[in-house]
Amino acid sequence: MIIAGKERRPVYEYWVSEYSNFVFPIKKDGSPFVDPEDYEEYLDWLVDYLESNNLELNDHHKDIISDENMSDWDAGRLCNVLGSGASLAVFQHDMGEGLSYPDDYLSNPNLERIAEQDRVESWIEQLKNFQDCMLEFYNNREEMEAEMISVEDFFVFNYMYQIEHEIYDIYKKRIPPHAATFSDIGWRALLKKAISRTDNFEEKRDALASFHSEYDDTSYK
């Protein structure tokens, strides 16, 4: 994905969710999914929703799914990795929660344009310390930096993440009280691609369940 004239790769831990596919699920009787006992029925709904709708991948998600390492994975393995990556992204982007970016930040992603410069400097120092610790696992610093996110890209993806979650917060206000929400909402176009790798309905359900399970497990690690 090209942003400000530079290719920005979607680093696994810093993926960005996308909420244009936010459709609130309801049961066959028109009521929302609420109880854990509703989950199996929700999986049926989700398979049908993903299969029945034309969900377009944005450029960021196109880059994720085009990873050659994932090209021959089956639906279950792909959904499993999508679940862990999506969960890690929440944790990593929370480090930038509350940063104030100018509206045109993507056209000029200069770190000095972020209002909270003390927090920016603190994050840069944390990243440097982390990289120093990780250096022993690489042949040299250049190889390590090629694998890890750059400082500039972190703030680019964090800005994108904040924009998407502002959209999500608007949608959440329309959700009935006590209704269940699910972690797949920001990743549905990718999940549609994933379950298209099998024609078996039960395998599609199991793959989506794997996404949710891995998302939850990673969240608690």
mmCIF file of C-alpha atoms in Angstrom:
data_model
loop_
_atom_site.group_PDB
_atom_site.id
_atom_site.type_symbol
_atom_site.label_atom_id
_atom_site.label_comp_id
_atom_site.label_asym_id
_atom_site.label_seq_id
_atom_site.Cartn_x
_atom_site.Cartn_y
_atom_site.Cartn_z
ATOM 1 C CA MET A 1 0.000 0.000 0.000
ATOM 2 C CA ILE A 2 1.449 3.372 -1.053
ATOM 3 C CA ILE A 3 1.088 6.195 1.489
ATOM 4 C CA ALA A 4 2.860 9.520 0.981
ATOM 5 C CA GLY A 5 4.859 8.019 -1.868
ATOM 6 C CA LYS A 6 6.182 5.099 0.192
ATOM 7 C CA GLU A 7 5.272 1.421 0.290
ATOM 8 C CA ARG A 8 3.905 0.604 3.752
ATOM 9 C CA ARG A 9 3.861 -3.091 4.541
ATOM 10 C CA PRO A 10 1.216 -4.414 6.961
ATOM 11 C CA VAL A 11 3.442 -5.741 9.754
ATOM 12 C CA TYR A 12 1.710 -8.654 11.525
ATOM 13 C CA GLU A 13 1.439 -7.074 14.975
ATOM 14 C CA TYR A 14 0.194 -3.759 13.586
ATOM 15 C CA TRP A 15 -2.604 -4.704 11.208
ATOM 16 C CA VAL A 16 -5.521 -2.293 11.010
ATOM 17 C CA SER A 17 -9.155 -3.340 11.255
ATOM 18 C CA GLU A 18 -11.764 -2.030 8.796
ATOM 19 C CA TYR A 19 -15.384 -1.340 9.720
ATOM 20 C CA SER A 20 -17.161 -0.505 6.478
ATOM 21 C CA ASN A 21 -18.544 -4.059 6.653
ATOM 22 C CA PHE A 22 -20.170 -3.436 10.032
ATOM 23 C CA VAL A 23 -23.503 -5.211 9.788
ATOM 24 C CA PHE A 24 -25.112 -5.954 13.119
ATOM 25 C CA PRO A 25 -26.095 -9.636 13.326
ATOM 26 C CA ILE A 26 -29.585 -10.724 14.341
ATOM 27 C CA LYS A 27 -31.113 -14.125 14.907
ATOM 28 C CA LYS A 28 -33.856 -15.586 12.739
ATOM 29 C CA ASP A 29 -36.493 -14.214 15.107
ATOM 30 C CA GLY A 30 -35.089 -10.700 14.714
ATOM 31 C CA SER A 31 -33.493 -10.526 18.172
ATOM 32 C CA PRO A 32 -29.786 -9.839 18.781
ATOM 33 C CA PHE A 33 -27.270 -12.473 19.794
ATOM 34 C CA VAL A 34 -26.817 -12.115 23.549
ATOM 35 C CA ASP A 35 -25.918 -15.294 25.406
ATOM 36 C CA PRO A 36 -22.919 -17.604 24.972
ATOM 37 C CA GLU A 37 -25.492 -20.233 24.019
ATOM 38 C CA ASP A 38 -26.188 -18.175 20.885
ATOM 39 C CA TYR A 39 -22.648 -18.603 19.564
ATOM 40 C CA GLU A 40 -23.242 -21.684 17.427
ATOM 41 C CA GLU A 41 -26.177 -19.960 15.743
ATOM 42 C CA TYR A 42 -24.008 -16.877 15.272
ATOM 43 C CA LEU A 43 -21.421 -18.944 13.384
ATOM 44 C CA ASP A 44 -24.193 -20.103 11.036
ATOM 45 C CA TRP A 45 -25.205 -16.474 10.524
ATOM 46 C CA LEU A 46 -21.611 -15.411 9.894
ATOM 47 C CA VAL A 47 -20.916 -18.083 7.286
ATOM 48 C CA ASP A 48 -24.101 -17.138 5.467
ATOM 49 C CA TYR A 49 -23.313 -13.418 5.695
ATOM 50 C CA LEU A 50 -19.779 -13.805 4.374
ATOM 51 C CA GLU A 51 -20.879 -16.124 1.583
ATOM 52 C CA SER A 52 -23.849 -14.015 0.514
ATOM 53 C CA ASN A 53 -22.252 -10.568 0.367
ATOM 54 C CA ASN A 54 -19.649 -8.963 -1.849
ATOM 55 C CA LEU A 55 -17.131 -7.720 0.718
ATOM 56 C CA GLU A 56 -14.346 -5.731 -0.863
ATOM 57 C CA LEU A 57 -10.860 -5.809 0.607
ATOM 58 C CA ASN A 58 -9.274 -2.422 1.239
ATOM 59 C CA ASP A 59 -5.674 -1.918 0.120
ATOM 60 C CA HIS A 60 -4.255 -2.726 3.554
ATOM 61 C CA HIS A 61 -6.132 -6.030 3.761
ATOM 62 C CA LYS A 62 -5.191 -6.883 0.180
ATOM 63 C CA ASP A 63 -1.566 -6.619 1.272
ATOM 64 C CA ILE A 64 -2.213 -8.950 4.214
ATOM 65 C CA ILE A 65 -3.890 -11.681 2.194
ATOM 66 C CA SER A 66 -1.343 -11.467 -0.623
ATOM 67 C CA ASP A 67 1.464 -12.626 1.679
ATOM 68 C CA GLU A 68 3.085 -15.510 -0.198
ATOM 69 C CA ASN A 69 3.593 -17.410 3.051
ATOM 70 C CA MET A 70 -0.184 -17.698 3.384
ATOM 71 C CA SER A 71 -0.899 -18.696 -0.203
ATOM 72 C CA ASP A 72 -1.288 -22.441 0.403
ATOM 73 C CA TRP A 73 -2.797 -22.360 3.898
ATOM 74 C CA ASP A 74 -6.186 -23.938 4.414
ATOM 75 C CA ALA A 75 -9.136 -21.986 5.804
ATOM 76 C CA GLY A 76 -8.567 -23.086 9.396
ATOM 77 C CA ARG A 77 -4.907 -22.172 9.551
ATOM 78 C CA LEU A 78 -5.481 -18.842 7.839
ATOM 79 C CA CYS A 79 -8.343 -17.889 10.180
ATOM 80 C CA ASN A 80 -6.216 -18.921 13.143
ATOM 81 C CA VAL A 81 -3.409 -16.562 12.131
ATOM 82 C CA LEU A 82 -5.868 -13.781 11.307
ATOM 83 C CA GLY A 83 -7.250 -14.143 14.826
ATOM 84 C CA SER A 84 -3.887 -13.833 16.541
ATOM 85 C CA GLY A 85 -2.772 -10.970 14.290
ATOM 86 C CA ALA A 86 -5.991 -9.050 14.832
ATOM 87 C CA SER A 87 -5.706 -9.431 18.601
ATOM 88 C CA LEU A 88 -2.046 -8.430 18.720
ATOM 89 C CA ALA A 89 -2.863 -5.353 16.657
ATOM 90 C CA VAL A 90 -5.274 -4.124 19.325
ATOM 91 C CA PHE A 91 -2.597 -4.478 22.000
ATOM 92 C CA GLN A 92 0.144 -2.793 19.974
ATOM 93 C CA HIS A 93 -1.992 0.083 18.736
ATOM 94 C CA ASP A 94 -3.233 0.783 22.240
ATOM 95 C CA MET A 95 0.257 2.140 22.926
ATOM 96 C CA GLY A 96 -0.731 5.053 20.700
ATOM 97 C CA GLU A 97 -4.206 5.540 22.153
ATOM 98 C CA GLY A 98 -5.168 9.162 22.508
ATOM 99 C CA LEU A 99 -2.507 10.611 20.238
ATOM 100 C CA SER A 100 -3.725 13.664 18.315
ATOM 101 C CA TYR A 101 -3.003 13.540 14.588
ATOM 102 C CA PRO A 102 -3.827 16.248 12.032
ATOM 103 C CA ASP A 103 -6.575 15.204 9.606
ATOM 104 C CA ASP A 104 -4.166 15.123 6.668
ATOM 105 C CA TYR A 105 -1.529 13.058 8.481
ATOM 106 C CA LEU A 106 -1.361 10.362 5.784
ATOM 107 C CA SER A 107 -0.363 12.923 3.159
ATOM 108 C CA ASN A 108 2.507 14.110 5.344
ATOM 109 C CA PRO A 109 3.308 11.550 8.069
ATOM 110 C CA ASN A 110 5.843 13.680 9.908
ATOM 111 C CA LEU A 111 6.181 12.656 13.558
ATOM 112 C CA GLU A 112 6.585 16.296 14.580
ATOM 113 C CA ARG A 113 2.988 16.926 13.499
ATOM 114 C CA ILE A 114 1.689 14.728 16.343
ATOM 115 C CA ALA A 115 0.628 16.876 19.283
ATOM 116 C CA GLU A 116 1.964 14.732 22.140
ATOM 117 C CA GLN A 117 5.683 14.873 21.401
ATOM 118 C CA ASP A 118 6.656 13.575 24.852
ATOM 119 C CA ARG A 119 4.687 10.364 24.196
ATOM 120 C CA VAL A 120 6.101 10.074 20.700
ATOM 121 C CA GLU A 121 9.628 10.284 22.083
ATOM 122 C CA SER A 122 8.792 7.738 24.783
ATOM 123 C CA TRP A 123 7.467 5.269 22.192
ATOM 124 C CA ILE A 124 10.566 5.736 20.037
ATOM 125 C CA GLU A 125 12.767 4.991 23.057
ATOM 126 C CA GLN A 126 10.738 1.858 23.868
ATOM 127 C CA LEU A 127 11.061 0.654 20.287
ATOM 128 C CA LYS A 128 14.806 1.245 20.307
ATOM 129 C CA ASN A 129 15.195 -0.723 23.545
ATOM 130 C CA PHE A 130 13.093 -3.558 22.148
ATOM 131 C CA GLN A 131 15.133 -3.656 18.964
ATOM 132 C CA ASP A 132 18.360 -3.779 20.976
ATOM 133 C CA CYS A 133 17.003 -6.808 22.834
ATOM 134 C CA MET A 134 15.922 -8.499 19.602
ATOM 135 C CA LEU A 135 19.194 -7.872 17.777
ATOM 136 C CA GLU A 136 20.716 -11.130 19.044
ATOM 137 C CA PHE A 137 18.184 -13.074 16.941
ATOM 138 C CA TYR A 138 19.344 -11.475 13.666
ATOM 139 C CA ASN A 139 22.580 -11.433 11.726
ATOM 140 C CA ASN A 140 22.732 -7.654 11.757
ATOM 141 C CA ARG A 141 20.645 -4.562 12.457
ATOM 142 C CA GLU A 142 19.689 -4.090 8.798
ATOM 143 C CA GLU A 143 18.135 -7.556 8.690
ATOM 144 C CA MET A 144 16.230 -6.883 11.909
ATOM 145 C CA GLU A 145 14.912 -3.524 10.744
ATOM 146 C CA ALA A 146 13.707 -5.109 7.503
ATOM 147 C CA GLU A 147 11.518 -7.464 9.553
ATOM 148 C CA MET A 148 10.244 -5.006 12.146
ATOM 149 C CA ILE A 149 8.025 -1.968 11.835
ATOM 150 C CA SER A 150 9.666 1.411 11.376
ATOM 151 C CA VAL A 151 8.907 4.297 13.698
ATOM 152 C CA GLU A 152 7.212 6.246 10.909
ATOM 153 C CA ASP A 153 5.071 3.287 9.874
ATOM 154 C CA PHE A 154 3.932 2.664 13.439
ATOM 155 C CA PHE A 155 2.392 6.113 13.615
ATOM 156 C CA VAL A 156 0.925 5.788 10.108
ATOM 157 C CA PHE A 157 -0.849 2.551 11.013
ATOM 158 C CA ASN A 158 -1.806 3.858 14.439
ATOM 159 C CA TYR A 159 -3.478 6.862 12.806
ATOM 160 C CA MET A 160 -5.382 4.531 10.463
ATOM 161 C CA TYR A 161 -6.346 2.378 13.457
ATOM 162 C CA GLN A 162 -7.713 5.373 15.355
ATOM 163 C CA ILE A 163 -9.818 6.452 12.375
ATOM 164 C CA GLU A 164 -11.352 2.990 12.062
ATOM 165 C CA HIS A 165 -12.160 2.859 15.757
ATOM 166 C CA GLU A 166 -13.868 6.211 15.594
ATOM 167 C CA ILE A 167 -16.127 4.614 12.970
ATOM 168 C CA TYR A 168 -16.584 1.568 15.209
ATOM 169 C CA ASP A 169 -17.566 3.754 18.176
ATOM 170 C CA ILE A 170 -20.298 5.379 16.075
ATOM 171 C CA TYR A 171 -21.719 1.987 15.123
ATOM 172 C CA LYS A 172 -21.558 0.701 18.703
ATOM 173 C CA LYS A 173 -23.933 3.447 19.841
ATOM 174 C CA ARG A 174 -26.617 1.881 17.628
ATOM 175 C CA ILE A 175 -26.286 -1.588 19.147
ATOM 176 C CA PRO A 176 -29.118 -2.687 21.484
ATOM 177 C CA PRO A 177 -28.224 -2.977 25.179
ATOM 178 C CA HIS A 178 -26.766 -6.355 26.211
ATOM 179 C CA ALA A 179 -26.318 -7.452 22.592
ATOM 180 C CA ALA A 180 -23.164 -9.429 21.881
ATOM 181 C CA THR A 181 -20.477 -8.017 19.630
ATOM 182 C CA PHE A 182 -17.834 -10.188 18.016
ATOM 183 C CA SER A 183 -14.180 -9.701 17.127
ATOM 184 C CA ASP A 184 -14.697 -10.637 13.465
ATOM 185 C CA ILE A 185 -16.446 -7.344 12.663
ATOM 186 C CA GLY A 186 -13.308 -5.493 11.610
ATOM 187 C CA TRP A 187 -11.935 -8.383 9.557
ATOM 188 C CA ARG A 188 -14.868 -9.770 7.627
ATOM 189 C CA ALA A 189 -13.574 -9.215 4.092
ATOM 190 C CA LEU A 190 -10.403 -11.095 5.016
ATOM 191 C CA LEU A 191 -12.416 -13.858 6.666
ATOM 192 C CA LYS A 192 -14.530 -14.186 3.533
ATOM 193 C CA LYS A 193 -11.334 -14.787 1.575
ATOM 194 C CA ALA A 194 -10.169 -17.296 4.166
ATOM 195 C CA ILE A 195 -13.275 -19.480 4.222
ATOM 196 C CA SER A 196 -13.457 -19.442 0.427
ATOM 197 C CA ARG A 197 -10.574 -21.923 0.590
ATOM 198 C CA THR A 198 -13.016 -24.691 1.433
ATOM 199 C CA ASP A 199 -16.412 -25.675 0.055
ATOM 200 C CA ASN A 200 -17.394 -27.536 3.220
ATOM 201 C CA PHE A 201 -19.859 -25.651 5.438
ATOM 202 C CA GLU A 202 -18.642 -27.246 8.674
ATOM 203 C CA GLU A 203 -15.028 -26.431 7.825
ATOM 204 C CA LYS A 204 -16.030 -22.822 7.247
ATOM 205 C CA ARG A 205 -17.710 -22.708 10.678
ATOM 206 C CA ASP A 206 -14.736 -24.355 12.348
ATOM 207 C CA ALA A 207 -12.344 -21.911 10.678
ATOM 208 C CA LEU A 208 -14.334 -18.909 11.910
ATOM 209 C CA ALA A 209 -14.511 -20.436 15.382
ATOM 210 C CA SER A 210 -10.728 -20.770 15.208
ATOM 211 C CA PHE A 211 -10.459 -17.053 14.455
ATOM 212 C CA HIS A 212 -12.514 -16.160 17.537
ATOM 213 C CA SER A 213 -10.699 -18.648 19.746
ATOM 214 C CA GLU A 214 -7.242 -17.473 18.727
ATOM 215 C CA TYR A 215 -8.284 -13.834 19.069
ATOM 216 C CA ASP A 216 -9.465 -14.458 22.630
ATOM 217 C CA ASP A 217 -6.466 -16.616 23.584
ATOM 218 C CA THR A 218 -3.990 -14.046 22.297
ATOM 219 C CA SER A 219 -5.823 -11.286 24.133
ATOM 220 C CA TYR A 220 -5.197 -13.037 27.451
ATOM 221 C CA LYS A 221 -1.519 -13.845 26.880
#
